[in-house]
Coordinates of C-alpha atoms in Angstrom, one line a residue:
X1 CA 22.6 -11.8 16.1
X2 CA 21.9 -8.5 17.8
X3 CA 18.1 -7.8 18.1
X4 CA 16.7 -5.3 15.7
X5 CA 13.4 -5.1 17.6
X6 CA 13.0 -5.2 21.4
X7 CA 9.5 -6.2 22.5
X8 CA 8.5 -5.5 26.1
X9 CA 5.6 -7.8 27.1
X10 CA 4.9 -11.4 26.2
X11 CA 1.1 -11.5 26.2
X12 CA -0.7 -12.4 23.0
X13 CA 0.1 -9.1 21.3
X14 CA 3.8 -9.2 22.0
X15 CA 4.1 -12.9 21.2
X16 CA 2.3 -12.5 17.8
X17 CA 4.5 -9.5 17.0
X18 CA 7.6 -11.6 17.8
X19 CA 6.4 -14.6 15.8
X20 CA 5.6 -12.6 12.7
X21 CA 8.8 -10.6 12.8
X22 CA 10.8 -13.8 13.2
X23 CA 8.9 -15.3 10.2
X24 CA 10.0 -12.2 8.3
X25 CA 13.6 -12.9 9.2
X26 CA 13.9 -10.0 11.8
X27 CA 16.0 -10.6 14.9
X28 CA 13.8 -10.0 17.9
X29 CA 14.2 -9.9 21.7
X30 CA 11.1 -10.3 23.9
X31 CA 11.1 -9.7 27.6
X32 CA 8.4 -9.9 30.3
X33 CA 8.6 -9.0 34.0
X34 CA 6.3 -12.0 34.9
X35 CA 7.7 -15.5 35.6
X36 CA 5.7 -17.1 32.8
X37 CA 2.4 -17.0 30.8
X38 CA -0.6 -15.7 32.7
X39 CA -2.5 -18.1 35.1
X40 CA -5.7 -16.0 35.6
X41 CA -6.3 -14.3 32.3
X42 CA -9.8 -13.4 31.3
X43 CA -9.8 -13.0 27.5
X44 CA -11.6 -16.0 26.0
X45 CA -12.9 -15.2 22.5
X46 CA -10.8 -15.8 19.4
X47 CA -12.5 -14.2 16.4
X48 CA -12.3 -15.1 12.8
X49 CA -9.9 -12.4 11.8
X50 CA -7.4 -13.6 14.3
X51 CA -7.7 -17.1 13.0
X52 CA -7.2 -15.8 9.5
X53 CA -3.9 -14.3 10.6
X54 CA -3.0 -17.5 12.3
X55 CA -3.6 -19.4 9.1
X56 CA -1.0 -17.2 7.5
X57 CA 1.4 -18.6 10.1
X58 CA 0.3 -22.2 9.6
X59 CA -1.3 -22.9 13.0
X60 CA -5.0 -21.8 12.8
X61 CA -6.3 -25.4 12.6
X62 CA -4.3 -26.3 15.7
X63 CA -5.8 -23.4 17.7
X64 CA -9.3 -24.3 16.5
X65 CA -8.8 -27.9 17.8
X66 CA -7.5 -26.6 21.1
X67 CA -10.5 -24.4 21.6
X68 CA -14.3 -24.9 21.5
X69 CA -16.6 -23.5 18.8
X70 CA -19.4 -21.6 20.4
X71 CA -22.6 -22.7 18.7
X72 CA -25.1 -20.8 20.8
X73 CA -25.5 -18.1 23.4
X74 CA -27.9 -18.9 26.2
X75 CA -29.2 -15.7 27.9
X76 CA -30.6 -15.5 31.3
X77 CA -32.2 -12.9 33.5
X78 CA -33.4 -13.1 37.1
X79 CA -32.2 -16.7 37.2
X80 CA -34.3 -17.9 34.2
X81 CA -33.5 -18.7 30.6
X82 CA -34.9 -15.9 28.4
X83 CA -33.4 -16.5 25.0
X84 CA -31.1 -18.6 22.8
X85 CA -29.1 -17.1 20.0
X86 CA -27.7 -19.6 17.5
X87 CA -24.2 -18.8 16.4
X88 CA -23.2 -22.0 14.6
X89 CA -21.5 -21.0 11.3
X90 CA -23.0 -17.6 11.4
X91 CA -20.3 -16.2 9.1
X92 CA -20.7 -19.0 6.5
X93 CA -19.4 -17.7 3.2
X94 CA -17.5 -14.8 4.8
X95 CA -14.5 -16.5 6.3
X96 CA -13.0 -20.0 6.5
X97 CA -13.6 -19.6 10.3
X98 CA -17.4 -18.6 10.4
X99 CA -17.6 -19.0 14.2
X100 CA -16.5 -17.6 17.6
X101 CA -13.8 -19.8 19.3
X102 CA -13.5 -20.1 23.1
X103 CA -9.8 -20.4 23.9
X104 CA -8.6 -19.0 27.2
X105 CA -5.8 -16.5 27.1
X106 CA -3.6 -18.4 29.5
X107 CA -3.7 -21.5 27.2
X108 CA -3.4 -19.2 24.2
X109 CA -0.3 -17.6 25.6
X110 CA 1.4 -20.9 26.3
X111 CA 0.7 -22.1 22.8
X112 CA 2.2 -18.9 21.3
X113 CA 5.3 -19.2 23.5
X114 CA 5.9 -22.6 22.0
X115 CA 5.3 -21.4 18.5
X116 CA 7.9 -18.6 19.1
X117 CA 10.3 -21.1 20.6
X118 CA 10.1 -23.2 17.5
X119 CA 11.3 -20.2 15.5
X120 CA 14.4 -20.0 17.8
X121 CA 13.2 -17.2 20.0
X122 CA 12.8 -17.7 23.8
X123 CA 10.9 -15.3 26.0
X124 CA 13.1 -13.8 28.7
X125 CA 10.9 -14.1 31.8
X126 CA 11.5 -12.2 35.1
X127 CA 13.0 -9.4 33.0
X128 CA 11.7 -5.9 33.4
X129 CA 12.3 -2.7 31.4
X130 CA 13.8 -0.1 33.7
X131 CA 14.5 2.7 31.2
X132 CA 15.3 3.5 27.6
X133 CA 16.5 6.4 25.4
X134 CA 16.2 6.8 21.6
X135 CA 17.9 8.9 18.9
X136 CA 18.3 8.8 15.2
X137 CA 20.4 5.6 15.4
X138 CA 18.3 3.4 17.5
X139 CA 17.0 2.6 21.0
X140 CA 19.1 1.8 24.1
X141 CA 17.4 0.2 27.0
X142 CA 18.2 -1.0 30.5
X143 CA 16.7 -4.3 31.6
X144 CA 16.5 -5.6 35.1
X145 CA 16.7 -9.4 35.9
X146 CA 17.3 -10.8 39.4
X147 CA 18.8 -7.6 40.6
X148 CA 21.2 -7.3 37.7
X149 CA 20.9 -4.4 35.2
X150 CA 21.4 -5.4 31.6
X151 CA 22.1 -3.0 28.7
X152 CA 20.2 -3.7 25.5
X153 CA 20.1 -1.9 22.2
X154 CA 17.9 -2.2 19.0
X155 CA 16.6 -0.3 16.1
X156 CA 13.0 -0.2 17.4
X157 CA 11.2 -0.7 20.7
X158 CA 7.6 -2.1 20.9
X159 CA 5.7 -1.7 24.1
X160 CA 3.2 -4.6 24.4
X161 CA 3.4 -4.4 28.2
X162 CA -0.3 -4.0 29.1
X163 CA -2.5 -1.4 30.8
X164 CA 0.3 -0.3 33.2
X165 CA 2.8 0.0 30.3
X166 CA 6.2 1.1 31.4
X167 CA 6.9 2.1 27.7
X168 CA 3.9 4.3 27.5
X169 CA 4.5 5.9 30.9
X170 CA 8.2 6.6 30.0
X171 CA 7.0 8.3 26.8
X172 CA 4.7 10.4 28.9
X173 CA 1.7 9.7 26.7
X174 CA -1.8 10.5 27.9
X175 CA -4.1 7.4 28.4
X176 CA -7.4 9.1 28.7
X177 CA -10.7 7.3 29.4
X178 CA -12.2 5.9 32.5
X179 CA -12.7 3.0 34.9
X180 CA -15.9 1.2 35.5
X181 CA -17.4 1.4 38.9
X182 CA -17.6 -2.3 39.5
X183 CA -15.1 -4.9 40.7
X184 CA -15.0 -7.9 38.4
X185 CA -14.1 -11.5 39.0
X186 CA -12.7 -14.3 36.8
X187 CA -12.6 -18.0 37.9
X188 CA -11.9 -21.4 36.5
X189 CA -14.4 -23.9 37.9
X190 CA -15.8 -27.4 37.3
X191 CA -19.6 -27.6 37.3
X192 CA -21.9 -30.6 38.0
X193 CA -24.1 -32.0 35.3
X194 CA -23.6 -32.3 31.5
X195 CA -20.5 -30.5 30.1
X196 CA -21.4 -27.1 28.7
X197 CA -20.1 -26.2 25.2
X198 CA -21.9 -22.9 24.7
X199 CA -21.7 -19.4 26.1
X200 CA -24.1 -18.7 29.0
X201 CA -24.7 -15.1 29.9
X202 CA -26.8 -13.4 32.6
X203 CA -28.0 -9.9 31.8
X204 CA -29.2 -7.8 34.6
X205 CA -28.7 -4.4 36.3
X206 CA -25.2 -4.7 37.8
X207 CA -25.3 -8.5 37.7
X208 CA -23.5 -9.2 34.4
X209 CA -22.0 -12.8 34.3
X210 CA -20.6 -15.1 31.6
X211 CA -19.7 -18.7 31.5
X212 CA -17.6 -20.2 28.7
X213 CA -16.1 -23.7 28.3
X214 CA -12.3 -24.5 28.5
X215 CA -11.4 -27.5 26.5
X216 CA -7.9 -28.2 27.9
X217 CA -9.2 -28.8 31.5
X218 CA -12.9 -29.6 31.0
X219 CA -13.6 -26.6 33.1
X220 CA -15.8 -23.5 32.8
X221 CA -14.4 -19.9 32.8
X222 CA -16.6 -17.5 34.8
X223 CA -16.4 -13.8 34.3
X224 CA -18.7 -11.1 35.9
X225 CA -19.4 -8.3 38.2
X226 CA -18.8 -8.9 41.9
X227 CA -22.1 -8.7 44.0
X228 CA -22.1 -5.5 46.2
X229 CA -21.9 -7.5 49.4
X230 CA -18.8 -9.4 48.2
X231 CA -17.2 -6.3 46.7
X232 CA -17.2 -4.6 50.1
X233 CA -15.1 -7.4 51.6
X234 CA -11.3 -6.7 52.0
X235 CA -10.3 -10.0 50.2
X236 CA -13.4 -11.5 48.5
X237 CA -13.2 -15.1 47.4
X238 CA -15.3 -17.5 45.3
X239 CA -17.4 -18.6 48.3
X240 CA -18.5 -15.0 48.8
X241 CA -20.1 -14.9 45.3
X242 CA -21.3 -18.5 45.1
X243 CA -24.8 -17.9 46.6
X244 CA -25.5 -15.2 44.0
X245 CA -23.7 -16.6 41.0
X246 CA -25.0 -20.2 40.9
X247 CA -28.7 -19.2 40.6
X248 CA -27.8 -16.5 38.0
X249 CA -26.2 -19.0 35.7
X250 CA -28.2 -22.0 36.7
X251 CA -25.1 -24.0 37.7
X252 CA -23.6 -25.9 40.7
X253 CA -19.8 -25.5 41.1
X254 CA -18.0 -28.6 42.3
X255 CA -14.4 -27.4 42.1
X256 CA -12.6 -24.1 41.9
X257 CA -9.2 -24.0 40.2
X258 CA -8.6 -20.4 40.8
X259 CA -10.3 -17.1 41.4
X260 CA -9.2 -13.5 40.9
X261 CA -10.7 -10.0 40.9
X262 CA -9.8 -7.0 38.7
X263 CA -10.9 -3.6 37.5
X264 CA -12.1 -2.8 34.0
X265 CA -11.0 0.3 32.1
X266 CA -11.7 1.9 28.8
X267 CA -8.8 4.1 27.6
X268 CA -6.8 4.9 24.4
X269 CA -3.3 6.3 24.3
X270 CA -2.9 9.7 22.7
X271 CA -0.3 8.3 20.3
X272 CA 0.8 4.8 19.2
X273 CA 4.2 5.9 18.1
X274 CA 6.9 8.2 19.3
X275 CA 10.0 8.1 17.1
X276 CA 11.4 4.6 17.2
X277 CA 9.0 3.4 20.0
X278 CA 5.6 1.9 19.3
X279 CA 2.6 0.8 21.5
X280 CA 0.3 -2.1 20.8
X281 CA -2.4 -4.1 22.6
X282 CA -3.4 -3.1 26.1
X283 CA -0.5 -0.6 26.3
X284 CA -2.3 1.4 23.6
X285 CA -6.0 0.7 24.3
X286 CA -8.1 -1.2 26.8
X287 CA -11.8 -2.1 26.5
X288 CA -14.9 -3.3 28.3
X289 CA -15.6 -7.0 28.0
X290 CA -18.3 -6.5 25.4
X291 CA -17.8 -8.6 22.3
X292 CA -14.5 -10.0 23.4
X293 CA -12.6 -7.5 21.3
X294 CA -9.6 -6.5 23.3
X295 CA -7.1 -9.3 22.8
X296 CA -8.1 -9.7 19.1
X297 CA -7.5 -6.0 18.6
X298 CA -4.1 -6.3 20.1
X299 CA -3.2 -9.2 17.8
X300 CA -4.4 -7.0 14.9
X301 CA -2.1 -4.3 16.0
X302 CA 0.8 -6.7 16.0
X303 CA 0.0 -8.0 12.5
X304 CA -0.3 -4.4 11.2
X305 CA 3.0 -3.3 12.7
X306 CA 5.1 -6.4 12.0
X307 CA 5.3 -6.3 8.2
X308 CA 5.9 -2.6 8.2
X309 CA 8.9 -2.9 10.6
X310 CA 10.2 -5.9 8.6
X311 CA 10.1 -4.1 5.2
X312 CA 11.8 -1.0 6.6
X313 CA 14.5 -3.0 8.5
X314 CA 15.2 -5.1 5.3
X315 CA 15.5 -2.0 3.2
X316 CA 12.4 -3.1 1.1
X317 CA 10.2 -0.1 2.0
X318 CA 10.4 3.5 2.9
X319 CA 10.3 4.7 6.6
X320 CA 6.9 6.4 5.7
X321 CA 5.3 3.0 6.0
X322 CA 5.8 3.2 9.8
X323 CA 3.7 6.4 9.9
X324 CA 0.7 4.4 8.7
X325 CA 0.6 2.1 11.8
X326 CA -0.8 4.8 14.1
X327 CA -2.9 6.3 11.4
X328 CA -4.6 3.0 10.7
X329 CA -4.9 1.5 14.2
X330 CA -5.7 4.5 16.4
X331 CA -8.9 5.4 14.6
X332 CA -10.2 1.9 14.9
X333 CA -9.2 1.7 18.6
X334 CA -11.0 4.9 19.4
X335 CA -14.1 3.8 17.7
X336 CA -14.0 0.4 19.2
X337 CA -13.5 1.6 22.8
X338 CA -16.4 4.0 22.4
X339 CA -18.7 1.3 20.9
X340 CA -17.9 -1.4 23.5
X341 CA -18.3 1.2 26.3
X342 CA -21.8 2.2 25.1
X343 CA -22.8 -1.5 24.6
X344 CA -21.5 -2.6 28.0
X345 CA -23.0 0.4 29.8
X346 CA -26.4 -0.5 28.3
X347 CA -26.1 -4.1 29.3
X348 CA -25.5 -3.4 33.0
X349 CA -27.5 -0.1 33.2
X350 CA -30.2 0.2 35.8
X351 CA -32.0 2.7 33.7
X352 CA -35.0 2.3 31.3
X353 CA -32.8 1.7 28.3
X354 CA -31.0 -1.2 29.9
X355 CA -34.3 -2.6 31.2
X356 CA -35.8 -2.4 27.7
X357 CA -32.7 -4.1 26.2
X358 CA -32.8 -7.0 28.7
X359 CA -36.5 -7.5 29.0
X360 CA -37.7 -7.1 25.5
X361 CA -35.1 -6.7 22.8
X362 CA -32.8 -9.5 23.8
X363 CA -35.3 -12.2 24.7
X364 CA -37.9 -11.4 21.9
X365 CA -36.2 -9.5 19.0
X366 CA -32.6 -10.8 18.9
X367 CA -33.6 -14.5 18.5
X368 CA -35.9 -13.7 15.6
X369 CA -33.2 -11.5 13.9
X370 CA -30.5 -14.2 14.3
X371 CA -32.8 -16.6 12.5
X372 CA -32.3 -14.5 9.3
X373 CA -29.1 -15.0 7.3
X374 CA -28.6 -11.3 6.8
X375 CA -28.9 -10.6 10.5
X376 CA -26.5 -13.4 11.4
X377 CA -24.0 -12.2 8.8
X378 CA -24.2 -8.6 10.2
X379 CA -23.6 -9.9 13.7
X380 CA -20.7 -12.0 12.5
X381 CA -19.1 -9.0 10.8
X382 CA -19.6 -6.8 13.9
X383 CA -17.9 -9.4 16.2
X384 CA -15.3 -11.1 14.0
X385 CA -13.3 -8.0 12.9
X386 CA -13.4 -9.0 9.3
X387 CA -14.9 -5.5 8.6
X388 CA -11.9 -3.6 9.9
X389 CA -10.7 -1.4 7.0
X390 CA -8.4 1.5 6.4
X391 CA -10.1 3.6 3.7
X392 CA -8.3 6.9 4.7
X393 CA -4.9 5.4 4.9
X394 CA -2.1 6.7 2.6
X395 CA -1.7 3.0 1.7
X396 CA -5.2 2.7 0.4
X397 CA -6.7 3.6 -3.0
X398 CA -9.2 2.8 -5.7
X399 CA -12.4 0.8 -5.9
X400 CA -13.3 -2.3 -7.9
X401 CA -16.7 -3.8 -7.4
X402 CA -17.7 -3.5 -3.7
X403 CA -14.0 -3.6 -2.5
X404 CA -12.2 -0.3 -1.8
X405 CA -8.6 0.2 -0.9
X406 CA -8.1 -0.6 2.7
X407 CA -10.6 -3.4 2.9
X408 CA -9.8 -6.9 4.0
X409 CA -9.4 -9.1 1.0
X410 CA -12.7 -11.0 0.7
X411 CA -12.5 -14.8 1.1
X412 CA -13.3 -16.7 -2.0
X413 CA -13.5 -20.5 -2.0
X414 CA -12.2 -22.1 -5.2
X415 CA -13.8 -24.9 -7.3
X416 CA -10.8 -27.2 -6.6
X417 CA -11.5 -27.1 -2.8
X418 CA -8.8 -24.5 -2.0
X419 CA -9.3 -20.7 -1.6
X420 CA -7.7 -17.4 -2.3
X421 CA -6.2 -17.2 1.2
X422 CA -3.8 -20.1 0.5
X423 CA -1.5 -17.7 -1.3
X424 CA -1.4 -15.2 1.6
X425 CA 0.9 -17.5 3.7
X426 CA 3.9 -15.9 2.1
X427 CA 3.4 -12.9 4.3
X428 CA 4.4 -10.7 1.4
X429 CA 2.8 -8.4 -1.2
X430 CA 0.9 -9.9 -4.1
X431 CA -1.6 -9.1 -6.8
X432 CA -4.9 -10.9 -7.3
X433 CA -7.0 -11.0 -10.4
X434 CA -10.4 -12.8 -10.5
X435 CA -10.7 -13.4 -14.2
X436 CA -8.0 -12.6 -16.7
X437 CA -4.8 -10.6 -16.1
X438 CA -3.8 -8.5 -19.1
X439 CA -0.4 -9.2 -20.8
X440 CA 0.7 -5.8 -19.6
X441 CA -0.1 -6.5 -15.9
X442 CA 1.6 -9.9 -16.2
X443 CA 4.7 -8.3 -17.7
X444 CA 4.7 -5.5 -15.0
X445 CA 4.4 -7.8 -12.1
X446 CA 7.1 -10.1 -13.5
X447 CA 9.5 -7.1 -13.9
X448 CA 8.8 -6.0 -10.3
X449 CA 9.1 -9.6 -8.9
X450 CA 5.6 -9.0 -7.5
X451 CA 3.6 -12.3 -7.3
X452 CA 0.5 -12.4 -9.4
X453 CA -2.3 -14.9 -8.6
X454 CA -5.1 -15.3 -11.2
X455 CA -8.3 -17.1 -10.1
X456 CA -11.2 -18.1 -12.3
X457 CA -14.2 -15.9 -12.2
X458 CA -16.9 -17.6 -10.2
X459 CA -20.2 -16.9 -8.5
X460 CA -18.3 -17.0 -5.2
X461 CA -16.1 -14.1 -6.4
X462 CA -19.1 -12.1 -7.5
X463 CA -20.8 -12.8 -4.2
X464 CA -17.7 -11.6 -2.3
X465 CA -18.1 -8.2 -4.0
X466 CA -15.1 -8.5 -6.3
X467 CA -15.1 -7.2 -9.9
X468 CA -14.3 -9.4 -12.8
X469 CA -10.8 -8.9 -14.3
X470 CA -9.9 -6.1 -11.8
X471 CA -6.5 -6.2 -10.1
X472 CA -6.1 -6.1 -6.3
X473 CA -2.8 -5.3 -4.7
X474 CA -2.8 -7.2 -1.4
X475 CA -0.6 -6.2 1.6
X476 CA 1.1 -8.7 3.8
X477 CA -1.7 -8.3 6.4
X478 CA -4.3 -9.4 3.9
X479 CA -5.7 -6.0 3.3
X480 CA -6.2 -4.5 -0.2
X481 CA -3.9 -1.6 -0.8
X482 CA -5.1 -0.8 -4.3
X483 CA -8.3 -1.9 -6.0
X484 CA -7.8 -1.4 -9.8
X485 CA -10.9 -1.9 -11.8
X486 CA -9.1 -1.7 -15.2
X487 CA -5.7 -3.1 -14.0
X488 CA -4.3 0.4 -14.0
X489 CA -0.5 0.1 -14.1
X490 CA 0.2 3.7 -13.4
X491 CA -1.5 3.5 -10.0
X492 CA 0.3 0.3 -9.2
X493 CA 3.7 1.7 -10.1
X494 CA 2.9 4.9 -8.3
X495 CA 2.3 3.3 -4.9
X496 CA 5.4 1.1 -5.3
X497 CA 7.5 4.1 -6.2
X498 CA 6.1 6.2 -3.4
X499 CA 7.0 3.7 -0.7
X500 CA 10.1 2.4 -2.4
X501 CA 8.7 -1.1 -2.2
X502 CA 10.9 -4.0 -3.3
X503 CA 9.7 -7.6 -3.6
X504 CA 11.4 -10.9 -3.2
X505 CA 11.7 -12.8 -6.5
X506 CA 8.8 -15.2 -6.8
X507 CA 7.1 -17.0 -9.6
X508 CA 3.7 -15.8 -10.6
X509 CA 0.8 -18.3 -10.6
X510 CA -1.3 -17.5 -13.6

């Protein structure tokens, strides 16, 4: 089958986009100029929202078992322990994955490649995008592999090809922002002593360093700022940073698997879509390391875009759906880049603000705050991306309880041991009611072939901010499109008509 979507770039963003499109029944072709998955990648944190998306695909529990749950952050300054922040189950009650998972991007990519292969799609490695054109009928691209030029056509092109995106450059899109002054390192090492299962971080003026565990190899991933004397060397290696790094983190390194250096940028593309071409992940936005947000945000881009492309290609939704991709994701990307930039600058700053943060707020105030449930929940929401919402989207409307159109559907455990996220594995639209659906709503959803899931009203539903007997139209990406406090059928029919939505026949579960 000829590809409907050409994906350039087989990092986590491109791979998740390909997996979800394939699950929707869309023919995809994915190429990457590299010879295989990354060997020296630096993204480590997999947040709850990403795991929720993976649950839709049926492999969240496998990913959790491959990684390590981070139960605490041990903070150091001037070579001494200054604070411990307990993270274990900090999002209890908010998500089925109430933790931060350490799972290195290189292992992560290899896993996703295998998941895609199981769907019958192979990544075409050593294949670069040379050029492309687009018109009202589709996209025509020229690929290069082993010196051969290969013609390729599709309906849409998705650039998931990283910070130096060929797709973005060909579209002549501005990529404004900046580059941090420092050179950074990333290394895979084995340390002496007991195996570490937590995150260890050193906070200091221009001496930022992190250590996270890697389950697959029993190693530790080190990420940080190169010391000035090492940065000045033409080709710095691990031995050039060892004398500084080991005292900072309180470790002794016995073995070095690999070591690499890189620059960190903070930039956002001026547009995420031009005609039939889309940008996602690092091709669209790049971030500081603060909060481990970059990779997870790219995966969120892929999830947002995949179902919209699928519905349009299948004739089950209007082309206007595609306009909502940029509108929803670019606002979040701009806000996130600004937030992580400010946080990171404060962490490494030599000024009074940075010193106050490191010497007083972090060691004395943060541990106290994280001892309170409310503070732990707030920290989880800030890191986990479960708070991402699209209140200003044309796909969002209404309010019922504390949930407004555009919010992530709250997670609600059920008395039988299941939860309301079980139903979301169809990757399609559905209506949820927590209480009693009216006969009129049941008849309407049956007529539309729109699945209706009715759950008993419980304290858990109330705690999640839902409204008893309200109707929630849920999108394929687990966000609420419409929150209908009185099960308003006119609003429901209005959105369906506006976007020409059609649903696959499915039995309601009432």
